[in-house]
mmCIF file of C-alpha atoms in Angstrom:
data_model
loop_
_atom_site.group_PDB
_atom_site.id
_atom_site.type_symbol
_atom_site.label_atom_id
_atom_site.label_comp_id
_atom_site.label_asym_id
_atom_site.label_seq_id
_atom_site.Cartn_x
_atom_site.Cartn_y
_atom_site.Cartn_z
ATOM 1 C CA UNK A 1 49.456 181.268 32.067
ATOM 2 C CA UNK A 2 47.335 179.445 29.487
ATOM 3 C CA UNK A 3 50.241 179.399 27.024
ATOM 4 C CA UNK A 4 52.618 177.582 29.396
ATOM 5 C CA UNK A 5 53.075 173.872 29.860
ATOM 6 C CA UNK A 6 54.896 171.717 32.389
ATOM 7 C CA UNK A 7 56.258 168.204 32.229
ATOM 8 C CA UNK A 8 56.291 165.887 35.218
ATOM 9 C CA UNK A 9 59.559 164.396 36.447
ATOM 10 C CA UNK A 10 60.514 161.540 34.133
ATOM 11 C CA UNK A 11 63.544 160.007 32.503
ATOM 12 C CA UNK A 12 63.528 161.393 28.973
ATOM 13 C CA UNK A 13 65.396 160.427 25.815
ATOM 14 C CA UNK A 14 65.571 163.314 23.349
ATOM 15 C CA UNK A 15 66.721 163.036 19.732
ATOM 16 C CA UNK A 16 67.990 166.271 18.191
ATOM 17 C CA UNK A 17 68.160 166.352 14.377
ATOM 18 C CA UNK A 18 71.031 168.261 12.776
ATOM 19 C CA UNK A 19 70.269 168.883 9.101
ATOM 20 C CA UNK A 20 70.002 167.435 5.618
ATOM 21 C CA UNK A 21 71.314 167.778 2.084
ATOM 22 C CA UNK A 22 69.713 170.462 -0.070
ATOM 23 C CA UNK A 23 70.030 170.561 -3.846
ATOM 24 C CA UNK A 24 70.745 173.993 -5.303
ATOM 25 C CA UNK A 25 71.717 175.478 -8.654
ATOM 26 C CA UNK A 26 74.573 177.831 -9.489
ATOM 27 C CA UNK A 27 74.422 179.145 -13.057
ATOM 28 C CA UNK A 28 72.411 176.057 -13.936
ATOM 29 C CA UNK A 29 74.931 173.698 -12.340
ATOM 30 C CA UNK A 30 73.462 171.555 -9.537
ATOM 31 C CA UNK A 31 75.290 171.154 -6.255
ATOM 32 C CA UNK A 32 74.458 170.051 -2.717
ATOM 33 C CA UNK A 33 74.777 171.974 0.500
ATOM 34 C CA UNK A 34 73.825 171.165 4.089
ATOM 35 C CA UNK A 35 70.689 172.873 5.358
ATOM 36 C CA UNK A 36 70.565 173.112 9.149
ATOM 37 C CA UNK A 37 67.593 172.064 11.218
ATOM 38 C CA UNK A 38 69.354 172.525 14.556
ATOM 39 C CA UNK A 39 72.829 173.841 15.408
ATOM 40 C CA UNK A 40 74.757 172.928 18.559
ATOM 41 C CA UNK A 41 73.967 176.369 19.981
ATOM 42 C CA UNK A 42 70.266 175.873 19.299
ATOM 43 C CA UNK A 43 70.465 172.405 20.838
ATOM 44 C CA UNK A 44 71.733 173.979 24.049
ATOM 45 C CA UNK A 45 68.763 176.362 24.006
ATOM 46 C CA UNK A 46 66.291 173.507 23.493
ATOM 47 C CA UNK A 47 67.770 171.479 26.337
ATOM 48 C CA UNK A 48 67.876 174.530 28.615
ATOM 49 C CA UNK A 49 64.173 175.055 27.992
ATOM 50 C CA UNK A 50 63.412 171.432 28.826
ATOM 51 C CA UNK A 51 65.433 171.669 32.052
ATOM 52 C CA UNK A 52 63.553 174.837 33.018
ATOM 53 C CA UNK A 53 60.209 173.083 32.631
ATOM 54 C CA UNK A 54 60.946 169.666 34.075
ATOM 55 C CA UNK A 55 63.181 167.801 36.477
ATOM 56 C CA UNK A 56 63.715 164.973 33.993
ATOM 57 C CA UNK A 57 66.975 163.102 33.734
ATOM 58 C CA UNK A 58 67.896 163.670 30.096
ATOM 59 C CA UNK A 59 69.700 161.494 27.586
ATOM 60 C CA UNK A 60 70.259 163.242 24.259
ATOM 61 C CA UNK A 61 71.020 161.638 20.880
ATOM 62 C CA UNK A 62 72.606 164.009 18.328
ATOM 63 C CA UNK A 63 71.613 162.635 14.934
ATOM 64 C CA UNK A 64 72.549 163.971 11.492
ATOM 65 C CA UNK A 65 75.271 166.462 12.461
ATOM 66 C CA UNK A 66 77.942 165.019 10.155
ATOM 67 C CA UNK A 67 79.095 165.788 6.623
ATOM 68 C CA UNK A 68 75.783 164.749 5.021
ATOM 69 C CA UNK A 69 73.315 165.608 7.761
ATOM 70 C CA UNK A 70 70.516 163.053 7.984
ATOM 71 C CA UNK A 71 71.118 161.898 4.419
ATOM 72 C CA UNK A 72 73.441 159.053 3.500
ATOM 73 C CA UNK A 73 76.962 160.133 2.604
ATOM 74 C CA UNK A 74 80.345 159.318 4.095
ATOM 75 C CA UNK A 75 80.524 156.450 6.576
ATOM 76 C CA UNK A 76 80.092 157.767 10.091
ATOM 77 C CA UNK A 77 79.120 161.158 8.676
ATOM 78 C CA UNK A 78 82.802 161.799 8.043
ATOM 79 C CA UNK A 79 83.471 161.155 11.763
ATOM 80 C CA UNK A 80 83.271 164.892 12.535
ATOM 81 C CA UNK A 81 80.520 167.486 12.953
ATOM 82 C CA UNK A 82 79.942 169.759 9.958
ATOM 83 C CA UNK A 83 80.920 173.406 10.381
ATOM 84 C CA UNK A 84 77.358 174.584 9.632
ATOM 85 C CA UNK A 85 76.258 173.096 12.949
ATOM 86 C CA UNK A 86 79.126 174.665 14.885
ATOM 87 C CA UNK A 87 81.926 172.225 14.116
ATOM 88 C CA UNK A 88 84.234 170.690 16.695
ATOM 89 C CA UNK A 89 84.186 173.817 18.847
ATOM 90 C CA UNK A 90 80.404 173.910 19.007
ATOM 91 C CA UNK A 91 80.187 170.225 19.877
ATOM 92 C CA UNK A 92 82.855 170.529 22.582
ATOM 93 C CA UNK A 93 81.054 173.487 24.156
ATOM 94 C CA UNK A 94 77.733 171.627 24.105
ATOM 95 C CA UNK A 95 79.371 168.533 25.592
ATOM 96 C CA UNK A 96 80.971 170.533 28.419
ATOM 97 C CA UNK A 97 77.680 172.301 29.163
ATOM 98 C CA UNK A 98 75.807 168.972 29.116
ATOM 99 C CA UNK A 99 78.279 167.443 31.577
ATOM 100 C CA UNK A 100 77.792 170.422 33.881
ATOM 101 C CA UNK A 101 74.010 169.923 33.728
ATOM 102 C CA UNK A 102 74.298 166.126 34.207
ATOM 103 C CA UNK A 103 72.847 165.489 30.740
ATOM 104 C CA UNK A 104 73.974 162.305 28.993
ATOM 105 C CA UNK A 105 75.007 163.394 25.481
ATOM 106 C CA UNK A 106 75.470 160.879 22.652
ATOM 107 C CA UNK A 107 76.763 161.644 19.153
ATOM 108 C CA UNK A 108 75.268 159.266 16.597
ATOM 109 C CA UNK A 109 77.517 157.723 13.912
ATOM 110 C CA UNK A 110 75.885 155.921 10.969
ATOM 111 C CA UNK A 111 78.315 153.059 10.368
ATOM 112 C CA UNK A 112 76.181 151.063 7.918
ATOM 113 C CA UNK A 113 75.079 153.194 4.963
ATOM 114 C CA UNK A 114 77.255 155.208 2.591
ATOM 115 C CA UNK A 115 77.023 156.928 -0.790
ATOM 116 C CA UNK A 116 80.474 158.513 -0.657
ATOM 117 C CA UNK A 117 83.926 157.215 0.213
ATOM 118 C CA UNK A 118 85.749 158.069 3.419
ATOM 119 C CA UNK A 119 89.297 156.778 3.925
ATOM 120 C CA UNK A 120 89.263 152.973 3.885
ATOM 121 C CA UNK A 121 85.459 153.027 3.721
ATOM 122 C CA UNK A 122 85.425 153.199 -0.058
ATOM 123 C CA UNK A 123 82.147 152.576 -1.892
ATOM 124 C CA UNK A 124 84.118 150.478 -4.387
ATOM 125 C CA UNK A 125 84.928 148.146 -1.489
ATOM 126 C CA UNK A 126 81.410 148.063 -0.038
ATOM 127 C CA UNK A 127 79.507 144.874 0.794
ATOM 128 C CA UNK A 128 78.675 142.483 -2.058
ATOM 129 C CA UNK A 129 75.338 140.730 -2.578
ATOM 130 C CA UNK A 130 74.857 137.059 -3.477
ATOM 131 C CA UNK A 131 74.789 137.861 -7.207
ATOM 132 C CA UNK A 132 78.282 139.413 -6.941
ATOM 133 C CA UNK A 133 77.321 143.095 -7.284
ATOM 134 C CA UNK A 134 77.564 145.905 -4.738
ATOM 135 C CA UNK A 135 74.767 145.500 -2.208
ATOM 136 C CA UNK A 136 72.386 148.438 -2.173
ATOM 137 C CA UNK A 137 69.833 149.675 0.323
ATOM 138 C CA UNK A 138 66.935 151.433 -1.436
ATOM 139 C CA UNK A 139 64.456 153.855 0.083
ATOM 140 C CA UNK A 140 60.732 153.204 -0.327
ATOM 141 C CA UNK A 141 58.361 155.663 -1.962
ATOM 142 C CA UNK A 142 55.686 156.434 0.636
ATOM 143 C CA UNK A 143 53.086 156.902 -2.121
ATOM 144 C CA UNK A 144 53.667 153.872 -4.359
ATOM 145 C CA UNK A 145 55.298 151.733 -1.641
ATOM 146 C CA UNK A 146 57.895 150.689 -4.174
ATOM 147 C CA UNK A 147 61.655 150.857 -3.877
ATOM 148 C CA UNK A 148 63.184 154.014 -5.263
ATOM 149 C CA UNK A 149 65.994 152.954 -7.588
ATOM 150 C CA UNK A 150 67.251 156.532 -7.802
ATOM 151 C CA UNK A 151 67.665 156.923 -4.039
ATOM 152 C CA UNK A 152 69.925 154.249 -2.615
ATOM 153 C CA UNK A 153 73.041 153.756 -0.523
ATOM 154 C CA UNK A 154 75.751 151.115 -0.292
ATOM 155 C CA UNK A 155 76.434 148.927 2.740
ATOM 156 C CA UNK A 156 79.752 149.123 4.543
ATOM 157 C CA UNK A 157 82.154 146.254 3.903
ATOM 158 C CA UNK A 158 81.684 143.814 6.790
ATOM 159 C CA UNK A 159 85.424 143.364 7.344
ATOM 160 C CA UNK A 160 85.841 147.132 7.704
ATOM 161 C CA UNK A 161 82.773 147.296 9.907
ATOM 162 C CA UNK A 162 84.403 144.856 12.291
ATOM 163 C CA UNK A 163 87.469 147.128 12.478
ATOM 164 C CA UNK A 164 85.499 150.354 12.960
ATOM 165 C CA UNK A 165 85.583 150.401 16.766
ATOM 166 C CA UNK A 166 89.203 151.628 16.817
ATOM 167 C CA UNK A 167 88.368 154.438 14.388
ATOM 168 C CA UNK A 168 85.306 155.486 16.371
ATOM 169 C CA UNK A 169 87.291 155.420 19.616
ATOM 170 C CA UNK A 170 89.963 157.737 18.203
ATOM 171 C CA UNK A 171 87.359 160.133 16.846
ATOM 172 C CA UNK A 172 85.289 160.424 20.024
ATOM 173 C CA UNK A 173 88.446 161.005 22.070
ATOM 174 C CA UNK A 174 89.498 163.735 19.641
ATOM 175 C CA UNK A 175 86.042 165.326 19.809
ATOM 176 C CA UNK A 176 86.005 165.122 23.604
ATOM 177 C CA UNK A 177 82.806 163.091 23.687
ATOM 178 C CA UNK A 178 81.692 161.073 26.690
ATOM 179 C CA UNK A 179 79.012 159.142 24.811
ATOM 180 C CA UNK A 180 78.443 157.674 21.372
ATOM 181 C CA UNK A 181 75.338 156.293 19.636
ATOM 182 C CA UNK A 182 75.405 153.701 16.858
ATOM 183 C CA UNK A 183 71.716 153.451 16.025
ATOM 184 C CA UNK A 184 72.026 151.946 12.529
ATOM 185 C CA UNK A 185 74.675 149.460 13.632
ATOM 186 C CA UNK A 186 72.542 148.143 16.496
ATOM 187 C CA UNK A 187 69.440 147.860 14.296
ATOM 188 C CA UNK A 188 70.954 146.172 11.241
ATOM 189 C CA UNK A 189 72.089 142.763 10.079
ATOM 190 C CA UNK A 190 73.343 142.042 6.569
ATOM 191 C CA UNK A 191 75.516 139.726 4.500
ATOM 192 C CA UNK A 192 78.692 140.446 2.567
ATOM 193 C CA UNK A 193 79.492 137.865 -0.087
ATOM 194 C CA UNK A 194 82.960 139.273 -0.733
ATOM 195 C CA UNK A 195 84.105 137.142 2.221
ATOM 196 C CA UNK A 196 82.818 133.652 3.202
ATOM 197 C CA UNK A 197 83.003 134.688 6.873
ATOM 198 C CA UNK A 198 80.070 137.028 6.276
ATOM 199 C CA UNK A 199 77.741 134.879 4.152
ATOM 200 C CA UNK A 200 74.099 134.727 5.319
ATOM 201 C CA UNK A 201 74.611 137.533 7.866
ATOM 202 C CA UNK A 202 77.178 135.382 9.679
ATOM 203 C CA UNK A 203 78.893 136.804 12.790
ATOM 204 C CA UNK A 204 76.884 140.045 12.726
ATOM 205 C CA UNK A 205 75.884 139.800 16.423
ATOM 206 C CA UNK A 206 79.467 139.008 17.439
ATOM 207 C CA UNK A 207 80.849 141.960 15.458
ATOM 208 C CA UNK A 208 78.358 144.391 16.996
ATOM 209 C CA UNK A 209 78.992 143.092 20.515
ATOM 210 C CA UNK A 210 82.749 143.345 19.977
ATOM 211 C CA UNK A 211 82.455 146.953 18.836
ATOM 212 C CA UNK A 212 80.186 147.926 21.743
ATOM 213 C CA UNK A 213 82.437 146.209 24.290
ATOM 214 C CA UNK A 214 85.486 148.000 22.877
ATOM 215 C CA UNK A 215 83.768 151.375 23.185
ATOM 216 C CA UNK A 216 82.331 150.721 26.637
#
């Protein structure tokens, strides 16, 4: 009917967004909670609908399903899906269903930006800038086009970044994942003046290649 639409057979890459931090008040005391955009169950419904309407070969990137959603927080989003999205069980069920439907499913870990500590990835040990202070990545205000000093994140220590492949490997095996995405890692290059080996963005390509080869 006039309200229906169909997509021709193509190879499609779909990004599903999990959620984001939401500031709330309890008796005047501010706190943050995760507001869901899409749960794992809803993701399955979205992908089912796409499969019903097209014969596309799908690759799906799950982005912002960790402890802070799409916002910066713990490195790697805490390396586990937040319970509001369905937790480990929900992700495992989606992964099994995706395998059955021949959908390539990738869980995206943000390995670069952090505002909170996670294990060895402590913000007090984050990357250092050339003036010997913690390097910060600031968001830009879309209206003034100026950096927002109140909305920033730290950059992961380069030495720890180089060691992250083993941690990621353990986590994806525990979660039962067949695929992993590292979108910020593969789109970033930065220095860390806490170690001469990482001055002037040194060895960034080699570190990224080493991590990807280890996970391949």
